[in-house]
XYZ file of C-alpha atoms in Angstrom:
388
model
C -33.147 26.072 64.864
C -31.127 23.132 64.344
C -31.669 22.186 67.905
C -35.541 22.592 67.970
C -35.722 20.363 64.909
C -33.462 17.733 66.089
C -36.523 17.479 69.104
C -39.296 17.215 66.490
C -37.184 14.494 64.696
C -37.110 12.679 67.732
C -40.523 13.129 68.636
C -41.261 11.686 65.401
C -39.462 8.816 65.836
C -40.751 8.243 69.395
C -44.205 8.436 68.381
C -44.450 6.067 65.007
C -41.941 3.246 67.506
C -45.076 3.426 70.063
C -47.329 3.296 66.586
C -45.641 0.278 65.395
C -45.302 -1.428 69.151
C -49.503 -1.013 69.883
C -50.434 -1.907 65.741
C -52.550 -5.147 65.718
C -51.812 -7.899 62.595
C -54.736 -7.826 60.662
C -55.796 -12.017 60.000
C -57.043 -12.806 56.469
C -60.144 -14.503 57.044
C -60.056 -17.783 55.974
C -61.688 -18.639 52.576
C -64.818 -21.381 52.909
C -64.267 -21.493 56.755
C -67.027 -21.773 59.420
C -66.741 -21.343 63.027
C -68.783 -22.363 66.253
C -69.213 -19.586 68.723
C -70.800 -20.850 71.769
C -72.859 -17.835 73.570
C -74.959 -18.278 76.733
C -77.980 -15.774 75.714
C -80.024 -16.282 72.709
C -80.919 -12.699 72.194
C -76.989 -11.478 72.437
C -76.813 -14.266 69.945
C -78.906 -12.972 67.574
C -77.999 -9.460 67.384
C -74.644 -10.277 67.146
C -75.531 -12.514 63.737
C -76.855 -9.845 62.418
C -74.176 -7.147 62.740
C -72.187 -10.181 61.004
C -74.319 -10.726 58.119
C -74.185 -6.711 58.316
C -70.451 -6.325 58.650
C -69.604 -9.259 56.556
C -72.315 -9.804 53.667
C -70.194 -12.570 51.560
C -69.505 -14.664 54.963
C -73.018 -14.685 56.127
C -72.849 -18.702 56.479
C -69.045 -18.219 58.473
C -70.456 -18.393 61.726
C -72.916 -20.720 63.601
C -73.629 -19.600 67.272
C -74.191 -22.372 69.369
C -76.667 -21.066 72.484
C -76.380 -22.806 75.590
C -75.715 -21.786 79.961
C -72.363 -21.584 81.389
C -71.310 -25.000 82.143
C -67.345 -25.331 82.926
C -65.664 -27.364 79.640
C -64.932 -30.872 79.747
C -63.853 -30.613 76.280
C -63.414 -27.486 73.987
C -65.559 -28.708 70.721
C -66.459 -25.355 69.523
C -64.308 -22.662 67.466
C -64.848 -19.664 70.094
C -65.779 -20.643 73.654
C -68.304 -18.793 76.373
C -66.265 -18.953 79.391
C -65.071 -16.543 82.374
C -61.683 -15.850 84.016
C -61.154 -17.801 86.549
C -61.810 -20.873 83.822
C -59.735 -19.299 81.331
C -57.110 -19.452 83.387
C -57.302 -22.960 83.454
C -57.095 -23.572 80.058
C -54.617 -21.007 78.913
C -52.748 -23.666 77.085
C -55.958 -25.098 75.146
C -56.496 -21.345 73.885
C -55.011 -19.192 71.082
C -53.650 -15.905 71.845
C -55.322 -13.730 69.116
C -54.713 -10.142 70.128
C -57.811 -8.221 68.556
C -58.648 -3.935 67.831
C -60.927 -3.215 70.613
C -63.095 0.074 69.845
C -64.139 -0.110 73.676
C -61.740 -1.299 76.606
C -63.300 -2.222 79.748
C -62.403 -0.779 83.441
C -58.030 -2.138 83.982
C -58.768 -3.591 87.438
C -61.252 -6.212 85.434
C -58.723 -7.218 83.165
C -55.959 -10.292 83.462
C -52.974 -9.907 82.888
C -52.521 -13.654 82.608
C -55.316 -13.380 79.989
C -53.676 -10.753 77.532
C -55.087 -11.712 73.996
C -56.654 -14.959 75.307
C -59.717 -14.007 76.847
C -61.835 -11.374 76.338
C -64.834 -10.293 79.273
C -67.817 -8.950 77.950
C -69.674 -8.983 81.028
C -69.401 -9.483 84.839
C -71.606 -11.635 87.458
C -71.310 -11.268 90.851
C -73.272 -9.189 94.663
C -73.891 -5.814 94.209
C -74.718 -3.164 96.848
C -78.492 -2.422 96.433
C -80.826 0.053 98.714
C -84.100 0.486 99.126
C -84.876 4.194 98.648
C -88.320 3.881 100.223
C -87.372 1.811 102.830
C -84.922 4.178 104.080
C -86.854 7.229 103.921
C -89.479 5.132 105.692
C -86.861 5.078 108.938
C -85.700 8.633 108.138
C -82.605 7.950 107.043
C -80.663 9.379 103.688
C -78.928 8.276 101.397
C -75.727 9.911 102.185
C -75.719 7.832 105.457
C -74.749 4.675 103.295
C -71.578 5.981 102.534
C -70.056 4.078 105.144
C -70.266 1.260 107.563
C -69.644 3.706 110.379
C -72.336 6.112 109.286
C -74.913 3.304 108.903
C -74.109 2.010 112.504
C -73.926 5.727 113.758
C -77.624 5.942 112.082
C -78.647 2.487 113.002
C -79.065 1.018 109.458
C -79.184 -2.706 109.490
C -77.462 -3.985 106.658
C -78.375 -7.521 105.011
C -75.781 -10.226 105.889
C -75.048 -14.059 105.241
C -72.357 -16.248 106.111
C -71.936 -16.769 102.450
C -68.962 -16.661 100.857
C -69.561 -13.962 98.780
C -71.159 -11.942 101.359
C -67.890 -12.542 103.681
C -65.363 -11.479 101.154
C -65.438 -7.912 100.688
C -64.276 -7.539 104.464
C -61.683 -10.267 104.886
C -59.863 -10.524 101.255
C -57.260 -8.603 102.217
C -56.120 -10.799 105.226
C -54.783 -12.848 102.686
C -52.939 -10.612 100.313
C -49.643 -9.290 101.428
C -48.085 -8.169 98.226
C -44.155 -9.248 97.002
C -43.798 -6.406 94.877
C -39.999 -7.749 93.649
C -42.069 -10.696 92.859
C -45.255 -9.399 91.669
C -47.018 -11.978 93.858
C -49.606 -12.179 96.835
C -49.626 -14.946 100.000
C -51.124 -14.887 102.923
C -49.598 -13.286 105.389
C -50.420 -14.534 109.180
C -50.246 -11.089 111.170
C -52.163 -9.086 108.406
C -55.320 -11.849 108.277
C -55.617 -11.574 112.290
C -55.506 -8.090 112.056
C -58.199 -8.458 109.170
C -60.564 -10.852 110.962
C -60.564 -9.097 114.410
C -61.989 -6.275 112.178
C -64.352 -8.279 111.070
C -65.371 -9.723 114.278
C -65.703 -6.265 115.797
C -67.913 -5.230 112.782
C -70.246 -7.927 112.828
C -70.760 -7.613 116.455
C -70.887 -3.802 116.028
C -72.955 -3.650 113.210
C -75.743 -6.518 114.145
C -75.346 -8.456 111.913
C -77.769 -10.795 111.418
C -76.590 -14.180 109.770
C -79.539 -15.625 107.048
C -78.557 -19.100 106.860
C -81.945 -19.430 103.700
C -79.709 -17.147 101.640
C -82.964 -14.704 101.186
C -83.006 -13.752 97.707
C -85.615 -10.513 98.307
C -84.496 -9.087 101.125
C -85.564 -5.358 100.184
C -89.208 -6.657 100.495
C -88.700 -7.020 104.016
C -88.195 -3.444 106.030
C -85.607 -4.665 108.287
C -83.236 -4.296 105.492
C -82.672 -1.018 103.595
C -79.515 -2.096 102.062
C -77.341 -5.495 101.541
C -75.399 -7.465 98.712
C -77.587 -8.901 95.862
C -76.784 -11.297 93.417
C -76.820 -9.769 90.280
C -78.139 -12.508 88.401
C -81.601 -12.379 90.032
C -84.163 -10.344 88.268
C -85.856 -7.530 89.581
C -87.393 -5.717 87.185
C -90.794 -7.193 87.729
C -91.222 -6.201 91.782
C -93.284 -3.272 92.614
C -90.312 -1.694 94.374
C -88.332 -1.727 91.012
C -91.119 -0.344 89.158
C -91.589 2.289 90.938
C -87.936 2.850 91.084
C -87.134 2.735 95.014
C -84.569 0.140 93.933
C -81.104 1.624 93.504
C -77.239 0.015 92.859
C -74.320 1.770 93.945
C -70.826 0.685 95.448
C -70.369 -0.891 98.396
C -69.718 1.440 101.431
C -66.101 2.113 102.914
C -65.429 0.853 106.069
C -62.019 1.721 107.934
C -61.710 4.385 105.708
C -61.148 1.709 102.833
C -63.217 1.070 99.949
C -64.829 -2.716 99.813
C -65.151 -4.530 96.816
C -67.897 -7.211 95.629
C -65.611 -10.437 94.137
C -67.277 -10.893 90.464
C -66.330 -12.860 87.776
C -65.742 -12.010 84.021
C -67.578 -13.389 81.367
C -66.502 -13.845 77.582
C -65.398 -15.355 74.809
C -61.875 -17.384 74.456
C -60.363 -19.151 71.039
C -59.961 -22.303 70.788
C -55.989 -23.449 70.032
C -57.839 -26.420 67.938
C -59.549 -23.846 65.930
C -58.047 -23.448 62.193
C -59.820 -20.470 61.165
C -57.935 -17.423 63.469
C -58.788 -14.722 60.831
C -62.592 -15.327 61.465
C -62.094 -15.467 65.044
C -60.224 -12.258 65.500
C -63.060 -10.697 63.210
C -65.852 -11.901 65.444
C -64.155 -10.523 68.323
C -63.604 -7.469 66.531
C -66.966 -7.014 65.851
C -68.004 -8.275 69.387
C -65.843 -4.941 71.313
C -67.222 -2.691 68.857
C -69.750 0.149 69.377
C -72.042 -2.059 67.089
C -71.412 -4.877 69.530
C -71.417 -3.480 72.966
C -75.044 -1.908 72.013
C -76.012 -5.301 71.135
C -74.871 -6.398 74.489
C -76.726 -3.823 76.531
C -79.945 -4.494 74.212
C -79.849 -8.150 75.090
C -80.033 -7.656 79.296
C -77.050 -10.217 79.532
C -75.985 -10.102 82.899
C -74.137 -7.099 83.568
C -72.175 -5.224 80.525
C -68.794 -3.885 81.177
C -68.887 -0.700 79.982
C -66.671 2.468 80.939
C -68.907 5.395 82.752
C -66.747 7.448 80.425
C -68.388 5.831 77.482
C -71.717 5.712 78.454
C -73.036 8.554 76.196
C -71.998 6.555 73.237
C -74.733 4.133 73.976
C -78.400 3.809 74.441
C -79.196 2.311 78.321
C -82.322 3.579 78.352
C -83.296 1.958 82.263
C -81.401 4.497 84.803
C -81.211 1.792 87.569
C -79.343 -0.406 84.656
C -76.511 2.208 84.273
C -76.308 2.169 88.290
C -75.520 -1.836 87.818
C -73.312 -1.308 85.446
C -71.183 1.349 87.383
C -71.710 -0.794 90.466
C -70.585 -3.688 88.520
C -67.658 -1.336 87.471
C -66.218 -1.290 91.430
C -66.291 -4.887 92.093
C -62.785 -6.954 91.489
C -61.645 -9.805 90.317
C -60.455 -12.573 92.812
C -56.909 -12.386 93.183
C -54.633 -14.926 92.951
C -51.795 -15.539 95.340
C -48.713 -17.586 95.727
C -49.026 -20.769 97.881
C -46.390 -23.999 97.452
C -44.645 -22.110 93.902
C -47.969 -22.020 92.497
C -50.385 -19.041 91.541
C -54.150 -20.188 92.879
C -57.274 -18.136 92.436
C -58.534 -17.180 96.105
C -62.151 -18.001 95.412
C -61.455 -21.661 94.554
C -59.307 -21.916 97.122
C -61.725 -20.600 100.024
C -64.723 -22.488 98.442
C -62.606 -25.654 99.371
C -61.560 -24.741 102.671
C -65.299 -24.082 104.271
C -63.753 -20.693 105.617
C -67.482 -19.458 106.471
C -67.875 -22.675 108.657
C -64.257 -22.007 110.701
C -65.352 -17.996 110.920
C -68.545 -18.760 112.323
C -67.355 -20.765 115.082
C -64.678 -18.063 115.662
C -67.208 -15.110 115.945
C -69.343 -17.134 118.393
C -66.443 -18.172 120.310
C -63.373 -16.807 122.260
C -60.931 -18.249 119.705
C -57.853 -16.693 119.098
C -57.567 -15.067 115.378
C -53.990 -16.549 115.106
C -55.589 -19.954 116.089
C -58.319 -19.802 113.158
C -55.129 -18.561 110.585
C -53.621 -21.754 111.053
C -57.077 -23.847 110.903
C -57.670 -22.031 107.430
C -54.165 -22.314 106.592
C -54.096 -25.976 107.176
C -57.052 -26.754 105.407
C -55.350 -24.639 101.882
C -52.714 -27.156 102.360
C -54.680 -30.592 102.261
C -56.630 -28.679 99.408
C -53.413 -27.895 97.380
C -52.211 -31.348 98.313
C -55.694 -32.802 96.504
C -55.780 -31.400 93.923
């Protein structure tokens, strides 16, 4: 007896120390204080005042939403910024680290570390895998077949291509991550990214793929392509193919027996370290990752919504193809960031300044070596870390 309740005792103790460890500091909200929140879509902007003026009847004049696009900050002259990750990370030292309740947590693979309490991703841009449902019936083809890249060249189902970045990544991001787990760090690693781009080579030699240097933006109007990447910023919803719901979102196909993932990026809001009113903040953010909020986030169309597929019956998404997004959304990543000269540098920045689709290119059209283009690309990282 005495045993069995020396256990619960313990238990007890166990479970109020985890209790106490995860229990968020509740901010007093500043008397006569009024902050700026800058917010990209005027819609999501209004909705969100009015769960304030809801939530928070005696503070209705606390917050003034300031409605404007992205555009990366020169200077932080607002309370509560509208920025994404890979900016964030940037500025960690400019922004307060407000940890905040959230009713709703988004998917953990779309969530910095670096950005615990600092930044907090509402919603996601980035390509998405889209089909054509009548397109591919038109050929006789099924859906099943776009499970993977093999299947789809086994059933000769062209696949929408561009020398893009974006369009490259899924299938060579992982010829530059080679993971120091003592460390916690990626690099490039030479052996692993030759192995990676003679895969790609093969593929895009196997596959057909076509290059579309014009970037086409509809490419499931034309019935060559069944299936590709699309940016997920370009509206659809007024084509006759959407309308009539042929258009369909899902994650990307495997290839190699590996699934690919779409880079995106993570949009939010951030506090500024300037800001004197922290209690208000943390209740705007509050309110923002509640099941009040999120709703008004899916009601507003902004971008893409990260939302759980776990906690999709506690919302209204009344457009089916919508909820595909979202889920596609869901298995995209974020760029990584890996370990060159002592210093931690997202990939994305780092191949936008390298022209990696430019030295690919010429190595798929030629009889270059893979190691040969590794140290091109590696060479040109270096002159790129050592401007800038």
């Amino acid at each position: 007896m005495k045993k069995k309740l020396l256990l619960i005792l313990m238990f007890m103790y166990l479970a109020s120390g985890c209790t106490a460890a995860t229990k968020i500091e509740k901010l007093p909200m500043e008397d006569n204080g009024r902050i700026i929140v800058e917010v990209e879509n005027e819609d999501y902007a209004l909705k969100l005042k009015e769960l304030w003026n809801k939530r928070y009847p005696n503070k209705q004049s606390a917050i003034i939403f300031r409605i404007s696009p992205y555009m990366p900050h020169k200077e932080l002259d607002a309370d509560i910024i509208w920025t994404n990750d890979l900016e964030a990370l940037q500025l960690t030292s400019k922004l307060q680290n407000i940890p905040i309740q959230e009713e709703y947590k988004i998917e953990k693979h779309l969530v910095r570390k670096e950005l615990e309490h600092i930044f907090v991703p509402v919603c996601a841009k980035g390509k998405l895998f889209l089909y054509n449902e009548q397109t591919l019936h038109e050929k006789g083809k099924k859906i099943e077949d776009l499970e993977s890249f093999e299947s789809m060249m086994e059933n000769h189902i062209s696949y929408y291509h561009s020398h893009d970045l974006d369009y490259i990544y899924p299938f060579i991001k992982d010829g530059f991550i080679m993971q120091d787990k003592r460390k916690q760090e990626n690099y490039p690693d030479k052996e692993i990214f030759s192995v990676q781009i003679d895969h790609y080579k093969k593929l895009y030699h196997d596959a057909h793929f076509m290059d579309d240097i014009y970037l086409q933006p509809n490419f499931f109007f034309d019935d060559t392509y069944p299936c590709g990447l699309f940016d997920s910023e370009v509206s659809i919803e007024n084509t006759i193919p959407y309308k009539q719901q042929k258009l369909h979102y899902m994650p990307m196909p495997t290839w190699n027996d590996q699934q690919l993932h779409p880079a995106c990026v993570t949009y939010g809001f951030a506090v500024n370290k300037k800001s004197k009113y922290s209690g208000l903040a943390q209740a705007f953010l509050e309110l923002v990752k509640s099941k009040e909020g999120i709703q008004a986030l899916a009601d507003s169309q902004v971008s893409v919504p990260l939302i759980k597929e776990e906690d999709f019956d506690d919302f209204y998404i009344f457009d089916h193809t919508r909820k595909e997004k979202i889920l596609a959304m869901n298995a995209s990543e974020l760029y990584p960031l890996i370990q060159l000269r002592n210093t931690n540098k997202n990939l994305y920045s780092i191949l936008q300044n390298v022209d990696i689709t430019g030295i690919l290119q010429n190595y798929i059209c030629s009889k270059q070596s893979s190691l040969h283009v590794y140290e091109e690309i590696y060479e040109h990282m270096q002159h790129f870390l050592d401007d800038s």
